[in-house]
mmCIF file of C-alpha atoms in Angstrom:
data_model
loop_
_atom_site.group_PDB
_atom_site.id
_atom_site.type_symbol
_atom_site.label_atom_id
_atom_site.label_comp_id
_atom_site.label_asym_id
_atom_site.label_seq_id
_atom_site.Cartn_x
_atom_site.Cartn_y
_atom_site.Cartn_z
ATOM 1 C CA MET A 918 31.765 -7.933 -54.465
ATOM 2 C CA THR A 919 32.005 -11.399 -52.993
ATOM 3 C CA THR A 920 34.905 -12.959 -51.189
ATOM 4 C CA ILE A 921 35.733 -16.159 -52.901
ATOM 5 C CA ALA A 922 38.370 -18.916 -52.240
ATOM 6 C CA VAL A 923 39.312 -21.083 -55.156
ATOM 7 C CA LEU A 924 40.794 -24.414 -53.944
ATOM 8 C CA GLY A 925 43.112 -25.667 -56.621
ATOM 9 C CA ASN A 926 45.179 -23.282 -58.782
ATOM 10 C CA GLY A 927 45.684 -25.432 -61.868
ATOM 11 C CA ARG A 928 44.133 -24.771 -65.216
ATOM 12 C CA VAL A 929 40.539 -24.859 -63.902
ATOM 13 C CA GLY A 930 41.116 -22.976 -60.671
ATOM 14 C CA GLY A 931 43.521 -20.436 -62.185
ATOM 15 C CA ASN A 932 41.020 -19.791 -65.112
ATOM 16 C CA LEU A 933 38.125 -19.197 -62.643
ATOM 17 C CA ALA A 934 40.116 -17.065 -60.223
ATOM 18 C CA THR A 935 41.340 -14.822 -63.034
ATOM 19 C CA ALA A 936 37.858 -14.294 -64.485
ATOM 20 C CA LEU A 937 36.124 -13.788 -61.143
ATOM 21 C CA THR A 938 38.818 -11.186 -60.142
ATOM 22 C CA ARG A 939 38.173 -9.385 -63.429
ATOM 23 C CA ALA A 940 34.474 -9.408 -62.660
ATOM 24 C CA GLY A 941 35.175 -7.513 -59.415
ATOM 25 C CA HIS A 942 35.258 -10.164 -56.777
ATOM 26 C CA GLN A 943 37.876 -10.522 -54.136
ATOM 27 C CA VAL A 944 39.468 -13.893 -55.011
ATOM 28 C CA THR A 945 42.122 -16.008 -53.318
ATOM 29 C CA ALA A 946 43.362 -19.024 -55.212
ATOM 30 C CA VAL A 947 45.392 -21.659 -53.157
ATOM 31 C CA ASP A 948 46.948 -24.965 -54.015
ATOM 32 C CA ARG A 949 46.093 -28.246 -52.243
ATOM 33 C CA SER A 950 48.177 -27.565 -49.115
ATOM 34 C CA PRO A 951 45.854 -28.106 -46.140
ATOM 35 C CA GLY A 952 47.039 -25.036 -44.136
ATOM 36 C CA GLU A 953 46.519 -22.524 -47.075
ATOM 37 C CA ALA A 954 43.203 -24.170 -48.016
ATOM 38 C CA ALA A 955 41.864 -23.852 -44.507
ATOM 39 C CA ALA A 956 42.887 -20.206 -44.070
ATOM 40 C CA ALA A 957 41.416 -19.316 -47.375
ATOM 41 C CA ALA A 958 38.149 -21.178 -46.856
ATOM 42 C CA ARG A 959 37.791 -19.618 -43.372
ATOM 43 C CA ALA A 960 38.031 -15.993 -44.835
ATOM 44 C CA ALA A 961 35.715 -16.598 -47.795
ATOM 45 C CA GLY A 962 31.964 -16.387 -48.198
ATOM 46 C CA ILE A 963 32.043 -18.663 -51.257
ATOM 47 C CA VAL A 964 34.430 -21.539 -51.803
ATOM 48 C CA ILE A 965 34.941 -23.155 -55.229
ATOM 49 C CA ASN A 966 36.241 -26.735 -55.391
ATOM 50 C CA ALA A 967 38.721 -26.962 -58.387
ATOM 51 C CA THR A 968 40.799 -29.614 -56.948
ATOM 52 C CA PRO A 969 41.242 -33.013 -58.755
ATOM 53 C CA GLY A 970 37.982 -34.835 -58.141
ATOM 54 C CA ALA A 971 39.529 -38.112 -57.083
ATOM 55 C CA GLY A 972 40.863 -36.451 -53.986
ATOM 56 C CA SER A 973 38.302 -33.782 -53.363
ATOM 57 C CA LEU A 974 36.156 -35.620 -50.829
ATOM 58 C CA GLU A 975 39.040 -36.321 -48.504
ATOM 59 C CA ARG A 976 40.447 -32.834 -48.798
ATOM 60 C CA LEU A 977 37.191 -30.933 -48.307
ATOM 61 C CA ALA A 978 35.937 -33.212 -45.520
ATOM 62 C CA ALA A 979 39.003 -32.121 -43.571
ATOM 63 C CA LEU A 980 37.747 -28.529 -43.904
ATOM 64 C CA ARG A 981 34.347 -29.214 -42.324
ATOM 65 C CA GLU A 982 34.700 -26.553 -39.683
ATOM 66 C CA GLU A 983 36.075 -23.842 -42.142
ATOM 67 C CA LEU A 984 33.301 -24.604 -44.713
ATOM 68 C CA HIS A 985 30.395 -24.483 -42.281
ATOM 69 C CA GLY A 986 27.877 -21.947 -43.365
ATOM 70 C CA LYS A 987 29.582 -21.405 -46.637
ATOM 71 C CA ILE A 988 28.414 -22.054 -50.208
ATOM 72 C CA LEU A 989 30.717 -24.737 -51.817
ATOM 73 C CA VAL A 990 30.649 -24.521 -55.622
ATOM 74 C CA ASP A 991 31.808 -27.947 -56.914
ATOM 75 C CA VAL A 992 33.105 -27.974 -60.417
ATOM 76 C CA SER A 993 35.052 -31.214 -60.235
ATOM 77 C CA ASN A 994 34.403 -34.722 -61.582
ATOM 78 C CA ALA A 995 35.592 -37.701 -59.566
ATOM 79 C CA THR A 996 36.922 -40.298 -62.012
ATOM 80 C CA THR A 997 39.645 -42.847 -62.456
ATOM 81 C CA ASP A 998 42.056 -42.177 -65.242
ATOM 82 C CA GLY A 999 42.689 -44.300 -68.378
ATOM 83 C CA PRO A 1000 46.188 -45.043 -69.690
ATOM 84 C CA ASP A 1001 46.092 -41.772 -71.627
ATOM 85 C CA GLY A 1002 45.243 -39.724 -68.529
ATOM 86 C CA LEU A 1003 41.685 -39.138 -69.638
ATOM 87 C CA PRO A 1004 38.616 -40.029 -67.489
ATOM 88 C CA ALA A 1005 37.850 -43.647 -67.555
ATOM 89 C CA ASP A 1006 35.280 -44.529 -64.944
ATOM 90 C CA LEU A 1007 33.192 -42.697 -62.256
ATOM 91 C CA LEU A 1008 34.485 -43.026 -58.635
ATOM 92 C CA HIS A 1009 30.994 -42.782 -57.199
ATOM 93 C CA PRO A 1010 28.679 -44.819 -59.508
ATOM 94 C CA GLY A 1011 25.093 -44.561 -58.267
ATOM 95 C CA SER A 1012 26.011 -41.298 -56.529
ATOM 96 C CA SER A 1013 28.141 -38.364 -57.310
ATOM 97 C CA LEU A 1014 31.007 -36.367 -55.807
ATOM 98 C CA ALA A 1015 28.553 -33.495 -55.027
ATOM 99 C CA GLU A 1016 26.341 -35.799 -53.089
ATOM 100 C CA GLN A 1017 29.256 -37.233 -51.180
ATOM 101 C CA LEU A 1018 30.451 -33.684 -50.307
ATOM 102 C CA GLN A 1019 26.961 -32.618 -49.100
ATOM 103 C CA GLU A 1020 26.734 -35.665 -46.885
ATOM 104 C CA ALA A 1021 30.203 -35.192 -45.474
ATOM 105 C CA LEU A 1022 29.602 -31.396 -44.955
ATOM 106 C CA PRO A 1023 26.073 -31.110 -43.696
ATOM 107 C CA GLY A 1024 26.658 -27.422 -42.603
ATOM 108 C CA THR A 1025 27.725 -26.364 -46.052
ATOM 109 C CA ARG A 1026 25.484 -25.525 -49.022
ATOM 110 C CA VAL A 1027 26.976 -27.506 -51.953
ATOM 111 C CA VAL A 1028 26.196 -26.421 -55.544
ATOM 112 C CA LYS A 1029 27.352 -28.400 -58.489
ATOM 113 C CA THR A 1030 27.991 -26.581 -61.717
ATOM 114 C CA LEU A 1031 30.370 -26.062 -64.684
ATOM 115 C CA ASN A 1032 31.408 -29.783 -64.796
ATOM 116 C CA THR A 1033 30.064 -30.624 -68.304
ATOM 117 C CA MET A 1034 32.576 -28.727 -70.323
ATOM 118 C CA LEU A 1035 36.280 -28.290 -71.035
ATOM 119 C CA PHE A 1036 37.666 -25.556 -68.667
ATOM 120 C CA PRO A 1037 38.043 -22.706 -71.159
ATOM 121 C CA VAL A 1038 34.283 -22.682 -71.724
ATOM 122 C CA MET A 1039 33.641 -22.031 -67.885
ATOM 123 C CA THR A 1040 34.785 -18.414 -68.280
ATOM 124 C CA ALA A 1041 34.050 -17.798 -72.036
ATOM 125 C CA PRO A 1042 30.724 -19.613 -72.933
ATOM 126 C CA ALA A 1043 30.061 -17.161 -75.740
ATOM 127 C CA ALA A 1044 33.218 -18.263 -77.638
ATOM 128 C CA LEU A 1045 31.419 -21.466 -78.755
ATOM 129 C CA ALA A 1046 29.637 -21.558 -82.056
ATOM 130 C CA GLN A 1047 26.509 -22.812 -80.279
ATOM 131 C CA ALA A 1048 25.125 -21.834 -76.948
ATOM 132 C CA PRO A 1049 26.296 -24.179 -74.054
ATOM 133 C CA THR A 1050 24.356 -25.133 -70.950
ATOM 134 C CA ALA A 1051 25.492 -24.713 -67.446
ATOM 135 C CA PHE A 1052 23.544 -26.872 -64.940
ATOM 136 C CA LEU A 1053 22.898 -26.212 -61.371
ATOM 137 C CA SER A 1054 22.348 -28.943 -58.772
ATOM 138 C CA GLY A 1055 21.827 -28.196 -55.063
ATOM 139 C CA ASP A 1056 19.427 -28.490 -52.223
ATOM 140 C CA ASP A 1057 19.488 -24.818 -51.206
ATOM 141 C CA PRO A 1058 17.577 -22.384 -53.590
ATOM 142 C CA GLN A 1059 19.268 -19.314 -52.262
ATOM 143 C CA ALA A 1060 22.739 -20.813 -52.751
ATOM 144 C CA LYS A 1061 21.818 -21.771 -56.244
ATOM 145 C CA GLN A 1062 20.685 -18.247 -56.949
ATOM 146 C CA THR A 1063 24.021 -16.858 -55.682
ATOM 147 C CA VAL A 1064 25.891 -19.221 -57.937
ATOM 148 C CA ARG A 1065 23.609 -18.335 -60.854
ATOM 149 C CA GLU A 1066 24.695 -14.691 -60.324
ATOM 150 C CA LEU A 1067 28.459 -15.807 -60.309
ATOM 151 C CA LEU A 1068 27.781 -17.584 -63.633
ATOM 152 C CA THR A 1069 26.314 -14.387 -65.037
ATOM 153 C CA ASP A 1070 29.596 -12.599 -64.020
ATOM 154 C CA LEU A 1071 31.554 -15.240 -65.989
ATOM 155 C CA GLY A 1072 29.484 -14.491 -69.170
ATOM 156 C CA TRP A 1073 26.672 -17.037 -68.904
ATOM 157 C CA ARG A 1074 23.344 -15.718 -70.135
ATOM 158 C CA THR A 1075 20.259 -16.516 -68.012
ATOM 159 C CA GLU A 1076 18.780 -18.801 -70.806
ATOM 160 C CA TRP A 1077 21.922 -20.856 -70.881
ATOM 161 C CA ILE A 1078 21.639 -21.786 -67.097
ATOM 162 C CA THR A 1079 19.362 -24.799 -66.159
ATOM 163 C CA ASP A 1080 18.546 -25.638 -62.577
ATOM 164 C CA LEU A 1081 18.093 -29.375 -62.524
ATOM 165 C CA GLY A 1082 16.884 -29.553 -58.895
ATOM 166 C CA GLY A 1083 18.464 -31.117 -55.759
ATOM 167 C CA ILE A 1084 21.947 -32.228 -55.167
ATOM 168 C CA ARG A 1085 21.056 -35.793 -56.287
ATOM 169 C CA THR A 1086 20.657 -34.519 -59.925
ATOM 170 C CA ALA A 1087 24.545 -33.993 -59.932
ATOM 171 C CA ARG A 1088 24.962 -37.643 -60.661
ATOM 172 C CA ALA A 1089 23.560 -37.013 -64.106
ATOM 173 C CA THR A 1090 25.970 -34.197 -64.923
ATOM 174 C CA GLU A 1091 28.853 -35.954 -63.404
ATOM 175 C CA ALA A 1092 28.097 -38.946 -65.654
ATOM 176 C CA ALA A 1093 28.480 -36.616 -68.637
ATOM 177 C CA VAL A 1094 32.199 -36.702 -68.073
ATOM 178 C CA LEU A 1095 32.214 -40.177 -69.709
ATOM 179 C CA PHE A 1096 31.636 -38.385 -73.010
ATOM 180 C CA VAL A 1097 34.784 -36.213 -72.630
ATOM 181 C CA PRO A 1098 37.601 -38.737 -73.426
ATOM 182 C CA HIS A 1099 35.797 -40.033 -76.597
ATOM 183 C CA VAL A 1100 35.164 -36.474 -77.868
ATOM 184 C CA ILE A 1101 38.811 -35.409 -77.125
ATOM 185 C CA ARG A 1102 40.079 -38.481 -78.943
ATOM 186 C CA ALA A 1103 37.851 -37.823 -81.953
ATOM 187 C CA GLU A 1104 38.245 -34.029 -82.073
ATOM 188 C CA GLY A 1105 41.145 -32.991 -79.937
ATOM 189 C CA PHE A 1106 41.136 -30.463 -77.065
ATOM 190 C CA THR A 1107 39.023 -27.948 -78.957
ATOM 191 C CA PRO A 1108 36.740 -26.329 -76.238
ATOM 192 C CA PHE A 1109 33.280 -27.883 -76.058
ATOM 193 C CA ALA A 1110 30.349 -28.209 -73.604
ATOM 194 C CA ILE A 1111 27.195 -30.275 -73.221
ATOM 195 C CA SER A 1112 24.242 -28.287 -74.447
ATOM 196 C CA ILE A 1113 20.494 -28.776 -74.298
ATOM 197 C CA ALA A 1114 18.982 -27.821 -77.718
ATOM 198 C CA ARG A 1115 15.484 -26.458 -77.685
#
């Protein structure tokens, strides 16, 4: 059992918190209020960033002390929104939210994952007709292994998880969010994910 704090209790955070609790972990899900987030992060071994990506860097940088020594699992994408509320452009072109978080939080081990799919797939990957891919980006191999085990708890098979390498590779998976609005406009909000076919 791992003690996990989920920052953000909307659809993404709530879904992850429920699934991880079901898997036997001790999970606390909190909203964006700084006091609650700080307390939850301080008590957890693993912190999941499920806050809206546009404000994630500022929110988490303020928790530098509480996040020191922790694994930070970043599942957010930092984008501007178009007129229909769907992602329009990346906020960190030539970089990524994950890289910015790692730079702002040098004492924290940041791992990027689960950001290339609609949120229901995060906790029910086997529900798709084709096998999806969950990518891992991060500079700390041990932290990535821990996150890999969490993904297994969420129903991800080993062969569906691809370690891309260091945190810099997160800019590739974050750029995949630019597919999302076009797919949604074409097909609706039916769950989907990026998949590497072999």
